[in-house]
Each structure stands twice: as C-alpha cells, then as structure tokens.
PDB file of C-alpha atoms in Angstrom:
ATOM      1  CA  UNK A  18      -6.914  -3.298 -27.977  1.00  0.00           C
ATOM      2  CA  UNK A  19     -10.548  -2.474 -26.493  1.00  0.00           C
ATOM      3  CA  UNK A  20     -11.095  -1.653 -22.279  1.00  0.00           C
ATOM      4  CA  UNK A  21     -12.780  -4.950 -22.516  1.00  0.00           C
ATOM      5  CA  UNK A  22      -9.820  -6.980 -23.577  1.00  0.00           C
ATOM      6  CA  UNK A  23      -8.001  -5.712 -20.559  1.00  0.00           C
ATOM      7  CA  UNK A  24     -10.394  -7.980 -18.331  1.00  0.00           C
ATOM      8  CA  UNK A  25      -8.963 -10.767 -20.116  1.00  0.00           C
ATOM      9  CA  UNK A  26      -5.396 -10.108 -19.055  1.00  0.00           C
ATOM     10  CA  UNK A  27      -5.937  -9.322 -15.722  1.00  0.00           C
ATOM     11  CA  UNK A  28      -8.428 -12.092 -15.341  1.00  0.00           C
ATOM     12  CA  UNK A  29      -5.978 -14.974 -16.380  1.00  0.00           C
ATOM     13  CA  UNK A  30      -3.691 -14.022 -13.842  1.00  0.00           C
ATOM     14  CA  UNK A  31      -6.150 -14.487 -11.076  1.00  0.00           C
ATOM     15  CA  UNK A  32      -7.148 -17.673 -12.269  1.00  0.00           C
ATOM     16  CA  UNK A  33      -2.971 -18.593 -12.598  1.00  0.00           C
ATOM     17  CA  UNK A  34      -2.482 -17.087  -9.307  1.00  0.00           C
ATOM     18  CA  UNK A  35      -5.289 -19.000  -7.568  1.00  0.00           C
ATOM     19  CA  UNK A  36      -4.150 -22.084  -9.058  1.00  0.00           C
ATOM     20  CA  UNK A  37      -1.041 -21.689  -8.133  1.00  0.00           C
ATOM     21  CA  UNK A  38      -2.193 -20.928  -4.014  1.00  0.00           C
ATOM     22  CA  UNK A  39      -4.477 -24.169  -4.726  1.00  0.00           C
ATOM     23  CA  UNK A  40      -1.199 -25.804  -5.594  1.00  0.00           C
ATOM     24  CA  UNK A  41       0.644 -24.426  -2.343  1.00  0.00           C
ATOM     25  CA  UNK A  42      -2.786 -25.520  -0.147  1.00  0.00           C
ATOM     26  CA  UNK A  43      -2.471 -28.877  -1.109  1.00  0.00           C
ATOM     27  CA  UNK A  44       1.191 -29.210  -0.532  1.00  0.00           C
ATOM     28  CA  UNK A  45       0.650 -27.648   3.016  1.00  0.00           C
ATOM     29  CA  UNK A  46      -2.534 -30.446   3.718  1.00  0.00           C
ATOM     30  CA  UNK A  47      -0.728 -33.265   2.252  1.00  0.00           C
ATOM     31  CA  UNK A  48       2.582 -32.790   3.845  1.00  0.00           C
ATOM     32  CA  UNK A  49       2.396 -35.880   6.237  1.00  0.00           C
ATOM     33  CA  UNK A  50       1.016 -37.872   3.363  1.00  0.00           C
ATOM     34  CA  UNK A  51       2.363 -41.135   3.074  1.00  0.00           C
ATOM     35  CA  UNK A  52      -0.579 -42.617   1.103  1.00  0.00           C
ATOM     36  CA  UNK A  53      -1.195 -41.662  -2.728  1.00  0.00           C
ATOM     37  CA  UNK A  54      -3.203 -43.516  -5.102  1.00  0.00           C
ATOM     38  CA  UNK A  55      -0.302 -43.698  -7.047  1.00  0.00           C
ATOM     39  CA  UNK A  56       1.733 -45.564  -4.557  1.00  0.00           C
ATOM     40  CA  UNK A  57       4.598 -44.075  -2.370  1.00  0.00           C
ATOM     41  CA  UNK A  58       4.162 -40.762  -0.677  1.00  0.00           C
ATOM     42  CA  UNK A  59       2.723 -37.635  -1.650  1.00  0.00           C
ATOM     43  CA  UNK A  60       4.496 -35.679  -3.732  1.00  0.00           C
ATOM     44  CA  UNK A  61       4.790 -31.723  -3.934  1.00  0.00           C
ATOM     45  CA  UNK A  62       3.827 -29.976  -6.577  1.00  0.00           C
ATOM     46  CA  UNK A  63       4.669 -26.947  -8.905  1.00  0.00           C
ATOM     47  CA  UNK A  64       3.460 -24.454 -10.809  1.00  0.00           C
ATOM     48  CA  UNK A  65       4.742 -23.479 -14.076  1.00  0.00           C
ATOM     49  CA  UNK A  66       3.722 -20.038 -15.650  1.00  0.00           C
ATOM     50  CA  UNK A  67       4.123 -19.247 -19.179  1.00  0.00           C
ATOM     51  CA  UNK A  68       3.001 -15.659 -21.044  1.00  0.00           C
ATOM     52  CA  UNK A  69       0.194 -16.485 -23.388  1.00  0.00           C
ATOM     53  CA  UNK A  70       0.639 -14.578 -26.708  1.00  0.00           C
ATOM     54  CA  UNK A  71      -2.343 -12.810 -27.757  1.00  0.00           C
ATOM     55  CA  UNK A  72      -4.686 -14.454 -30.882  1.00  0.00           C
ATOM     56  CA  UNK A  73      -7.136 -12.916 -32.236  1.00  0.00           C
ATOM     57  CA  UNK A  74      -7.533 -12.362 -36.167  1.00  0.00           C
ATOM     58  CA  UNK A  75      -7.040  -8.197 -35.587  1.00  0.00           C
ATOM     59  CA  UNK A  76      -3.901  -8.847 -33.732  1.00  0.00           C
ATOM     60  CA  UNK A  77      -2.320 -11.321 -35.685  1.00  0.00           C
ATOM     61  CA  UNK A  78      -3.238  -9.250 -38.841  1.00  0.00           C
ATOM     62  CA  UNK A  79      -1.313  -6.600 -37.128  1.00  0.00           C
ATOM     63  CA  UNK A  80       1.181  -8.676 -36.100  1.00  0.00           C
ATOM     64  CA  UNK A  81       2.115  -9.628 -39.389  1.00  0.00           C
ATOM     65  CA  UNK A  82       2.205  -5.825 -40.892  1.00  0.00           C
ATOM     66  CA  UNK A  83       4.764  -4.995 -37.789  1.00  0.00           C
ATOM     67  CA  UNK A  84       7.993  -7.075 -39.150  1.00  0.00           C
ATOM     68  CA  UNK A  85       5.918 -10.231 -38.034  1.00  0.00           C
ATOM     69  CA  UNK A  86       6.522  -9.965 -34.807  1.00  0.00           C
ATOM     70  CA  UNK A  87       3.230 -10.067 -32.553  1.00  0.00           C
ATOM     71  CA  UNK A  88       3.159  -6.596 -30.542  1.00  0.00           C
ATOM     72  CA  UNK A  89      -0.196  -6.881 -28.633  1.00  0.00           C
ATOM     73  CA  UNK A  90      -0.948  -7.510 -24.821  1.00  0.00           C
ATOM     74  CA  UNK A  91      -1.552 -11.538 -23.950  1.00  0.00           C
ATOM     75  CA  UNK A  92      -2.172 -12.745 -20.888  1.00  0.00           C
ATOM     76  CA  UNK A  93      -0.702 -15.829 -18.394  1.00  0.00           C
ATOM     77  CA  UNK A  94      -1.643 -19.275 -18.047  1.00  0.00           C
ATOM     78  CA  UNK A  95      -0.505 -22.067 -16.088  1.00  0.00           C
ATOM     79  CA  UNK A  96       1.237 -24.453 -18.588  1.00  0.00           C
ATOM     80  CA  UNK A  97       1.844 -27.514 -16.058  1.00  0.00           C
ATOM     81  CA  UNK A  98       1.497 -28.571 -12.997  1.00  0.00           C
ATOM     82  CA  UNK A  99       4.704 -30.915 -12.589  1.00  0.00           C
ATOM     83  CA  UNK A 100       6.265 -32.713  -9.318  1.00  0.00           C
ATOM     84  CA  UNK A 101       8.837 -31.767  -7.360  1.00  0.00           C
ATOM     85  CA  UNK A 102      12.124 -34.461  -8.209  1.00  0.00           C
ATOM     86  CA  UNK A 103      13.434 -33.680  -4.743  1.00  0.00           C
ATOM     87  CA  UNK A 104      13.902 -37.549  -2.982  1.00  0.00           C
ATOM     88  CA  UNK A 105      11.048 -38.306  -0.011  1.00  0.00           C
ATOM     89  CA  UNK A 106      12.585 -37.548   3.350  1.00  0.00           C
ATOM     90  CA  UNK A 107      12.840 -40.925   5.292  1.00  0.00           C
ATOM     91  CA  UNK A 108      12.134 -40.581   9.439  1.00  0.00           C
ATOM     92  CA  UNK A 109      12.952 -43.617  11.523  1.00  0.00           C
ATOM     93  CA  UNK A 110       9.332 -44.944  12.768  1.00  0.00           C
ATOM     94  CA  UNK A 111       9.325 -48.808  13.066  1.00  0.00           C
ATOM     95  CA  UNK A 112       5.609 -48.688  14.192  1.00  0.00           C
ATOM     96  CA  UNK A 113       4.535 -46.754  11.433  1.00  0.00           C
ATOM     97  CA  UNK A 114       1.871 -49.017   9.054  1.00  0.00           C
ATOM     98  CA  UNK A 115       3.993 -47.693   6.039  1.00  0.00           C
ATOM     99  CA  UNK A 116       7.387 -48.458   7.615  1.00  0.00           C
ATOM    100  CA  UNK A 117       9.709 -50.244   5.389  1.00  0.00           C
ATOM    101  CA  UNK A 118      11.702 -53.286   6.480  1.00  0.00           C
ATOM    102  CA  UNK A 119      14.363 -51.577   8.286  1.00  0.00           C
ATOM    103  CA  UNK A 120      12.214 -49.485   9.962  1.00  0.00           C
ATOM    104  CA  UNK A 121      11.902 -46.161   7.931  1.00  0.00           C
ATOM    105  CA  UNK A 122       9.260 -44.238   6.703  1.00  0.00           C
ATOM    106  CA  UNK A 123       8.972 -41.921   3.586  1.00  0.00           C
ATOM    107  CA  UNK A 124       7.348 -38.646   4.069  1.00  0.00           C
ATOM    108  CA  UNK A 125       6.798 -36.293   1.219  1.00  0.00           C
ATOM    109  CA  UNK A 126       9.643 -33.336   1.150  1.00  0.00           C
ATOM    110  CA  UNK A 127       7.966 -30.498   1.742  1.00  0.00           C
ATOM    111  CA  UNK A 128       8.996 -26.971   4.132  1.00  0.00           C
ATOM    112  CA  UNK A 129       6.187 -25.320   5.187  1.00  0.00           C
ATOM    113  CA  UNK A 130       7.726 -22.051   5.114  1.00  0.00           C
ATOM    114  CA  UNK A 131       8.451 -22.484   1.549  1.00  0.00           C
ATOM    115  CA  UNK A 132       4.863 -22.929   0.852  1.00  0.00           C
ATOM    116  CA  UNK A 133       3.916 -20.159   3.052  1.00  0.00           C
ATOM    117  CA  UNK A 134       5.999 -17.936   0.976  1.00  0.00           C
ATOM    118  CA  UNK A 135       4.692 -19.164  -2.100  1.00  0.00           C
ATOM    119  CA  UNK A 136       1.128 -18.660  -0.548  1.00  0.00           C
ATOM    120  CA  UNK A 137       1.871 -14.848   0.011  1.00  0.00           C
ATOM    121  CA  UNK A 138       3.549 -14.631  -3.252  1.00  0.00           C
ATOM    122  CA  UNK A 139       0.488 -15.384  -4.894  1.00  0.00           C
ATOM    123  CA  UNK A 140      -2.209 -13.484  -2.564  1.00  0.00           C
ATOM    124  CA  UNK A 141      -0.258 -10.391  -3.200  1.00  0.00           C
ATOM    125  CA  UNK A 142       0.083 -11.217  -7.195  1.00  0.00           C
ATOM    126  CA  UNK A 143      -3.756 -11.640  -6.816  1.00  0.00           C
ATOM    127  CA  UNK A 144      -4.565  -8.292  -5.161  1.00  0.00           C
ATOM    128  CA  UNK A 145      -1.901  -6.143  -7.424  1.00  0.00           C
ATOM    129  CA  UNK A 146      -4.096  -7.633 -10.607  1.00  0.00           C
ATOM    130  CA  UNK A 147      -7.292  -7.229  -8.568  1.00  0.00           C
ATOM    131  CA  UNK A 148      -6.502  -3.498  -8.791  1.00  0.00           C
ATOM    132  CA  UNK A 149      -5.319  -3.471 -12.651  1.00  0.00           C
ATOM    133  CA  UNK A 150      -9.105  -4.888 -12.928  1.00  0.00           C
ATOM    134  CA  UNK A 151     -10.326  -2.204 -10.496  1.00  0.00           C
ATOM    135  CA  UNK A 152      -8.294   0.420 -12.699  1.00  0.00           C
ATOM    136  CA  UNK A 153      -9.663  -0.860 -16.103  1.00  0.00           C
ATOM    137  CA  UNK A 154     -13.305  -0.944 -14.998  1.00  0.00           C
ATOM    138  CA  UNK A 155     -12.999   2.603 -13.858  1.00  0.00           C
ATOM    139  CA  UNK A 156     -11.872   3.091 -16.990  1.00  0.00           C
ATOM    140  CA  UNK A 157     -14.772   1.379 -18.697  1.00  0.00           C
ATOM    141  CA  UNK A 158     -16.636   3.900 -16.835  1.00  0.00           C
ATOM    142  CA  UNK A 159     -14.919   7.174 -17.542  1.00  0.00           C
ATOM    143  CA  UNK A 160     -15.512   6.596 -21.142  1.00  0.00           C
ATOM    144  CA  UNK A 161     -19.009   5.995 -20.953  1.00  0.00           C
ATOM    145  CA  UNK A 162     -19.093   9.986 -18.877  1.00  0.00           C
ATOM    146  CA  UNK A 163     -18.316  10.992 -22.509  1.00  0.00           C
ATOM    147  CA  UNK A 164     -22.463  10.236 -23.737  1.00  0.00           C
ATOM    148  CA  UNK A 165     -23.654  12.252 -21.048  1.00  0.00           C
TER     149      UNK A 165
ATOM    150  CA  UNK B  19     -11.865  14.895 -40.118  1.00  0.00           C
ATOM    151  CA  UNK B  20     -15.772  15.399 -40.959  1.00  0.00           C
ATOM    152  CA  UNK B  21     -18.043  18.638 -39.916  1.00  0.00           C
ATOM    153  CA  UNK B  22     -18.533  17.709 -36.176  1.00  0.00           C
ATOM    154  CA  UNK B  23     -14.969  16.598 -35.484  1.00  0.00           C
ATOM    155  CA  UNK B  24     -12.783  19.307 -34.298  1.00  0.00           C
ATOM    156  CA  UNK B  25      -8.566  19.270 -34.433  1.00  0.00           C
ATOM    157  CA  UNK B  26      -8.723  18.543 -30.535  1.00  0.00           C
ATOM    158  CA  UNK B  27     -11.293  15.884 -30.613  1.00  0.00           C
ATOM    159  CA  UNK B  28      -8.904  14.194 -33.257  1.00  0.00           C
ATOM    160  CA  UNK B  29      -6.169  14.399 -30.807  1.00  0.00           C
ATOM    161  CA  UNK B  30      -8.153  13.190 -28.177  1.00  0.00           C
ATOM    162  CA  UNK B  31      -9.361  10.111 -29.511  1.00  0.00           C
ATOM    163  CA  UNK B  32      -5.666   8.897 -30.791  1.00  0.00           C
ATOM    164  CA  UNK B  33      -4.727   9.696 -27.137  1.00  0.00           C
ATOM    165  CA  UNK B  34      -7.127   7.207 -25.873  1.00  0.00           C
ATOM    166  CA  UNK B  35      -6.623   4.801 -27.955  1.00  0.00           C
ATOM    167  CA  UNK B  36      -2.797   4.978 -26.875  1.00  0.00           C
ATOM    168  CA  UNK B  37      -3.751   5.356 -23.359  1.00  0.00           C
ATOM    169  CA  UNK B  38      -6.061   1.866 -23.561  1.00  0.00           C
ATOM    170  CA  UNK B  39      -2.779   0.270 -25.664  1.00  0.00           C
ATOM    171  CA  UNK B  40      -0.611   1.311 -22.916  1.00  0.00           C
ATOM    172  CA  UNK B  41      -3.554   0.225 -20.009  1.00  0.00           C
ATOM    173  CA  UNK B  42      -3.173  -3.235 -21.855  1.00  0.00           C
ATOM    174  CA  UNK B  43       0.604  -3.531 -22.051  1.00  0.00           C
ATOM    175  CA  UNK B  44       0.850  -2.609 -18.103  1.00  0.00           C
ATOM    176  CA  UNK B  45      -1.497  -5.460 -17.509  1.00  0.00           C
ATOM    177  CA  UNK B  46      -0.122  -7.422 -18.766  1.00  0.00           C
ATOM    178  CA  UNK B  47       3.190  -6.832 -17.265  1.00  0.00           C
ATOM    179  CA  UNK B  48       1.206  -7.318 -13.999  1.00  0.00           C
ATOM    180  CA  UNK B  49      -0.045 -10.235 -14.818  1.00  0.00           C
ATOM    181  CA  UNK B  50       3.545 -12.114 -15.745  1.00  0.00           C
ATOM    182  CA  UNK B  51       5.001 -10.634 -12.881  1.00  0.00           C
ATOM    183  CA  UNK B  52       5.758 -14.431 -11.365  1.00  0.00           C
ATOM    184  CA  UNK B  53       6.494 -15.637 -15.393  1.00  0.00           C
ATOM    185  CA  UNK B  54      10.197 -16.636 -15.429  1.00  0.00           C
ATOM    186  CA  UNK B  55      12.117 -14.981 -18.542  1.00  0.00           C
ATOM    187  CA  UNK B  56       9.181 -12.336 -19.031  1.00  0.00           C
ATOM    188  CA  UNK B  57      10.640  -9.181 -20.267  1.00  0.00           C
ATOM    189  CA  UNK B  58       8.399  -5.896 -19.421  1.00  0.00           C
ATOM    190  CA  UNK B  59       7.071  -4.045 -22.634  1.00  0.00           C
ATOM    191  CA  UNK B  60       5.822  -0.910 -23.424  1.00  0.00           C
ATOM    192  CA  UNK B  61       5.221   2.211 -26.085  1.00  0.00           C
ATOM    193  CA  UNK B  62       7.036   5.153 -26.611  1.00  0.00           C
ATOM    194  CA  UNK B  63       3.464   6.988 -25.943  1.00  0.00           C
ATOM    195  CA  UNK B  64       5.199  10.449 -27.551  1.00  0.00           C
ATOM    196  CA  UNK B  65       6.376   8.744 -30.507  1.00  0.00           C
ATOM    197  CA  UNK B  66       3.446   6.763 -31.012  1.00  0.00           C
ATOM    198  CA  UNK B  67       1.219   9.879 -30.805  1.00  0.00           C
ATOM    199  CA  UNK B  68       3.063  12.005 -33.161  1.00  0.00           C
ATOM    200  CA  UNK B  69       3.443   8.668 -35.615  1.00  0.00           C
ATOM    201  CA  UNK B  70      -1.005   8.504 -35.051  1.00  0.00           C
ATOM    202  CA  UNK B  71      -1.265  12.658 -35.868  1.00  0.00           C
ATOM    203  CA  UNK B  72       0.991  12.278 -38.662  1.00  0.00           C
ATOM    204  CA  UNK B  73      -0.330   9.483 -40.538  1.00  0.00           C
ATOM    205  CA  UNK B  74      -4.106   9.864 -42.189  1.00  0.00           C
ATOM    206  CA  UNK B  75      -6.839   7.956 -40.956  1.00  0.00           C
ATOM    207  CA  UNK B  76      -6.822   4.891 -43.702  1.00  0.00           C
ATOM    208  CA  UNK B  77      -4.081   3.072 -42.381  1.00  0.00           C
ATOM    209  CA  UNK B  78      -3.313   3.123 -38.788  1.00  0.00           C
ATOM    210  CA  UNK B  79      -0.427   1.126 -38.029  1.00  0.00           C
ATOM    211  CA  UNK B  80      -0.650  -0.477 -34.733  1.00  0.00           C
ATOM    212  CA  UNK B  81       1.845   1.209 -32.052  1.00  0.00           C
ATOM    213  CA  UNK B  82       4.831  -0.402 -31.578  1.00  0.00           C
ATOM    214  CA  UNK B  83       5.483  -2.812 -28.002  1.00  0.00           C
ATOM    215  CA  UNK B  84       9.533  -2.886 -27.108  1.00  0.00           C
ATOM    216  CA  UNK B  85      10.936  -4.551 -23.934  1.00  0.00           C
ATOM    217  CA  UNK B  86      11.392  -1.796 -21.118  1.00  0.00           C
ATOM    218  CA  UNK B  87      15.419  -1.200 -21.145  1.00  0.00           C
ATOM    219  CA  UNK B  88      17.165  -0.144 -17.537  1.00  0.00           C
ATOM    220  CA  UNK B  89      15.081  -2.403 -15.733  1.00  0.00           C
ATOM    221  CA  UNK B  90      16.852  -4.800 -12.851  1.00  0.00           C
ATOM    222  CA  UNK B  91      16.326  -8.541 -13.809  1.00  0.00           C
ATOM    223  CA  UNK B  92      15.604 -11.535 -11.234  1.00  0.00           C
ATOM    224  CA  UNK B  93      17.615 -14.726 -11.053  1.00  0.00           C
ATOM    225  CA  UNK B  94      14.610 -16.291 -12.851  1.00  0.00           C
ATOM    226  CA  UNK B  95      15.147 -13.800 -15.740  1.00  0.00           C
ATOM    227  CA  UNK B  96      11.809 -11.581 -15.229  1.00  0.00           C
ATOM    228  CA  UNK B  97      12.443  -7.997 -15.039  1.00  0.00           C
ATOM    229  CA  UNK B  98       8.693  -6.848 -13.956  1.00  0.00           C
ATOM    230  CA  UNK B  99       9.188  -3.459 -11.322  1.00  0.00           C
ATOM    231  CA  UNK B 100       6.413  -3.782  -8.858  1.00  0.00           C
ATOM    232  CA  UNK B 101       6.624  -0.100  -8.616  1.00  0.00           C
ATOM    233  CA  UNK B 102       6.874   0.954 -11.929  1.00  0.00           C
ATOM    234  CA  UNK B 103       3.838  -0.953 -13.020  1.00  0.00           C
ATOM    235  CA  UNK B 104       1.545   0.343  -9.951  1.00  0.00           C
ATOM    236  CA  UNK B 105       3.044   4.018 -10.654  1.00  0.00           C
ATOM    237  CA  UNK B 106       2.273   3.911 -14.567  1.00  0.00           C
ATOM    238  CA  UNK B 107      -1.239   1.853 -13.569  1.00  0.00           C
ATOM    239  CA  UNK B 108      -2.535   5.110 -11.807  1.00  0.00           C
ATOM    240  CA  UNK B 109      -1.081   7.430 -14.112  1.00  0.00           C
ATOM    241  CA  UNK B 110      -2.186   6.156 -17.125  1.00  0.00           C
ATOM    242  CA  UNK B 111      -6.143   5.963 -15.668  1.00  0.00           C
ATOM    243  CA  UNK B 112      -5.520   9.574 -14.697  1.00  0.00           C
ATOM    244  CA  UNK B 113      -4.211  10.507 -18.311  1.00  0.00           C
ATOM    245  CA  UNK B 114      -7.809   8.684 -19.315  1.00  0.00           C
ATOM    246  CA  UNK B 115      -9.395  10.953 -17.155  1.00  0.00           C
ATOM    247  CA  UNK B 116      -7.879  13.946 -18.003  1.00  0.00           C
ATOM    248  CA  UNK B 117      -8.610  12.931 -21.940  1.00  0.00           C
ATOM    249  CA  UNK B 118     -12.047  11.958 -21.374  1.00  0.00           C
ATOM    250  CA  UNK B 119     -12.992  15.107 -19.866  1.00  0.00           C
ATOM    251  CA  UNK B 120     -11.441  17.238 -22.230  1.00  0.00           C
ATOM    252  CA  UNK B 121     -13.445  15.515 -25.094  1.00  0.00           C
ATOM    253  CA  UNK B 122     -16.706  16.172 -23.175  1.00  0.00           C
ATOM    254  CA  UNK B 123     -15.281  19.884 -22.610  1.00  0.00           C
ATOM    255  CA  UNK B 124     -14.784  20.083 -26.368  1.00  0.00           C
ATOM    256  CA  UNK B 125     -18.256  18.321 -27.120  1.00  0.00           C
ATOM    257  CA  UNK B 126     -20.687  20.913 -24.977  1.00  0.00           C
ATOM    258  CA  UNK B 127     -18.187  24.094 -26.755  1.00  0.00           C
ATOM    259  CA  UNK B 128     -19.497  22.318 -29.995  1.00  0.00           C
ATOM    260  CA  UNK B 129     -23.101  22.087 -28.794  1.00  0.00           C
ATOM    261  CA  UNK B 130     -22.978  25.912 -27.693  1.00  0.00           C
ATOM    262  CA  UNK B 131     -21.445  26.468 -31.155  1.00  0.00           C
ATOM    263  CA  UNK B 132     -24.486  24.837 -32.724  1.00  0.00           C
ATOM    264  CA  UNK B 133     -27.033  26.542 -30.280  1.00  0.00           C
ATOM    265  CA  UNK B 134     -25.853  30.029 -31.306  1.00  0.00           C
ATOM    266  CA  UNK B 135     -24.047  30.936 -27.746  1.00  0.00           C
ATOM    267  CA  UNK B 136     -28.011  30.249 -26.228  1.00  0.00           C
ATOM    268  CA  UNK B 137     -26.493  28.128 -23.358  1.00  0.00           C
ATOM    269  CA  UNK B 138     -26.941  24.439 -23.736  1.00  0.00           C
TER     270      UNK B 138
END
C-alpha cells in the first residue's frame, strides 16, 4: 500500500456517495411523475453498494502468500441501480390526463422524508471521506518534510 | 542495514509503512460505511511491527487485515463505528507525524556525524 493508493479508496466513495444523492435528487424531482418513457409512472430508485476487493498484481501476489485470502484495502462502488418493487400509490383524480377508467391516477411511491434522509446520509458519508482525503494528502506531505 | 542506515531509521521506516497500511485499512472502512454486510478490518500494529523487526529484509510478508471484534453491528449487517474510524483517522496521521520527524531528527544527527560535530 503507497499514500497514493489511499486517494483511490477515499475517492470511490465520493463518487458512490454522489451517485447515490444523484439517485435521491431524482426521486425527490420526479415524485409527481406520472409520465416515463417506459410507460406507467416514475419509479424510485436505489442504490446498491458493494466493497470492491483490491486488484492489483502486488496485492494479489500477496494475497496468495497470506492463506489466499486477499488482505489489502479496496474501495466501494455502486453495483446497481435497481427500482423500488413497492406498488404506485393510486389518488382519486378523474380530471387527471393519466386517469384510468374509474377515475384513478398512479403516482410513483415515494416519501420525501425518506429521501431527505437518504440525502443527509450521503452528504455526511461524503464529508467524513472528504477528510480521510484531507488526512492522506497531509500525509503525502509530511513525508515529503523528510528531503528537506 | 547498509553504512548510512541507523537501528532507528530501520524502525522508522517499518513504522511507516504500517502506519500507511493502517491509513489504508481505515479508509477504507470509511468508505463502506453505508456497504451492507461490511465487516471493519484492521492490523494488530504491535504485532505486525515486532513480526517486520524480526524478520530480515528479503521477504517481507505483508501485515495481516482481521475483522475488528467487539464492534456493535447494524440491522443491515455493517459494523463500521463512526467514531472509531475518525478517532484512529487522526491518530494514525499524528503517529506519521511523530515518525516522520523522528527520521529527519535521526537524518541531520547523521549529517553532524559526517561533518565532524561542525554544525550542519
């Protein structure tokens, strides 16, 4: 493991973490949605995370003299984004254009608190591994005091 | 260990090398902290740093990651402590600190050493 490889870590957890706020923003703009290209109404969507083993040749090499079991520092990624299966929530609107023939409309089931919380879940996640980056580059820079 | 490289540089640079390992391992803690099922790892720094003294310099075995045990586990089966993280985060870029400096401490002794005592 080199100070530069910690950039790595921390930095695919910002990009999960922003996908996963971009996620929760378009949940929040498309929650009166009743229009999709794929017909029916909008439909949230999830994030799911998964811990990405790390892959380079060292580490594997390693890996393989340690019982094979990998021992080094990955990362996260965002595996999939997948849809919610919870049923559309159907309002009685019988002048609505998308109004079925009794009168009902689906809207996409989706709590905006829920997404709120989901957005401040990952703002914080994004700051606390802002701040591993912060303490990695400082780091970095400690290390170079040692040529002076 | 060659001319220039004293018992405590030695120590030193194992120590950073452990302290980076560890530096990586907290990361990336921090960055599964929303991963369901993630377990926290880390290294038994005192055991690795005896195992790194002990062993010559040929073949370095790379220090050991288990899961952290004692920690308190969510309902989605990560056990990531906010506070344990952030807490071993700052400590371990301290214990960097406190390494590097003693290296550079050690380097300008050597330099004196090689000057005859005539400053630097």
């Amino acid at each position: 493991m080199n100070l530069f490889g910690l950039f790595q870590i921390s930095g695919s957890a910002l990009t999960a973490e922003r996908v996963r706020a971009e996620v929760a923003t378009s949940n929040l703009a498309n929650s009166e949605t009743t229009r999709t290209p794929e017909g029916g109404p909008y439909r949230r969507r999830m994030v799911v995370f998964n811990s990405r083993p790390a892959s380079s040749f060292r580490l594997l090499l390693a890996g393989s003299l340690n019982n094979g079991s990998l021992q080094e520092a990955g990362g996260v990624r965002v595996s999939q984004v997948v849809d919610d299966p919870t049923p559309a929530l159907r309002r009685y609107e019988p002048g609505h254009p998308d109004a079925d023939a009794s009168g009902y409309v689906d809207y996409p089931a989706i709590s905006p608190v829920q997404e709120m919380v989901d957005l401040m879940g990952a703002q914080r996640a994004y700051e606390l591994n802002a701040s591993a980056v912060q303490a990695a580059k400082q780091m970095i820079q400690q290390s170079l005091q040692i040529l002076k | 260990m060659t001319l220039v490289e004293t018992p405590l540089m030695h120590t030193l640079s194992r120590a950073l090398d452990l302290t980076s390992v560890r530096q990586g391992l907290v990361s990336q803690n921090v960055a599964n902290i929303d991963t369901p099922g993630y377990k926290a790892r880390d290294i038994d720094y005192r055991q690795e740093l005896q195992r790194a003294m002990a062993d010559d310099e040929s073949l370095q075995p790379a220090p050991v990651a288990r899961e952290v045990p004692g920690l308190v586990e969510r309902p989605d089966g990560n056990n990531v402590s906010l506070d344990r993280e952030s807490l071993l985060m700052a400590q371990n870029q301290l214990a960097f600190q406190v390494d590097v400096q003693l290296l550079r401490a050690e380097f300008n002794r050597l330099q004196q050493a090689i000057n005859g005592g005539n400053g630097q």
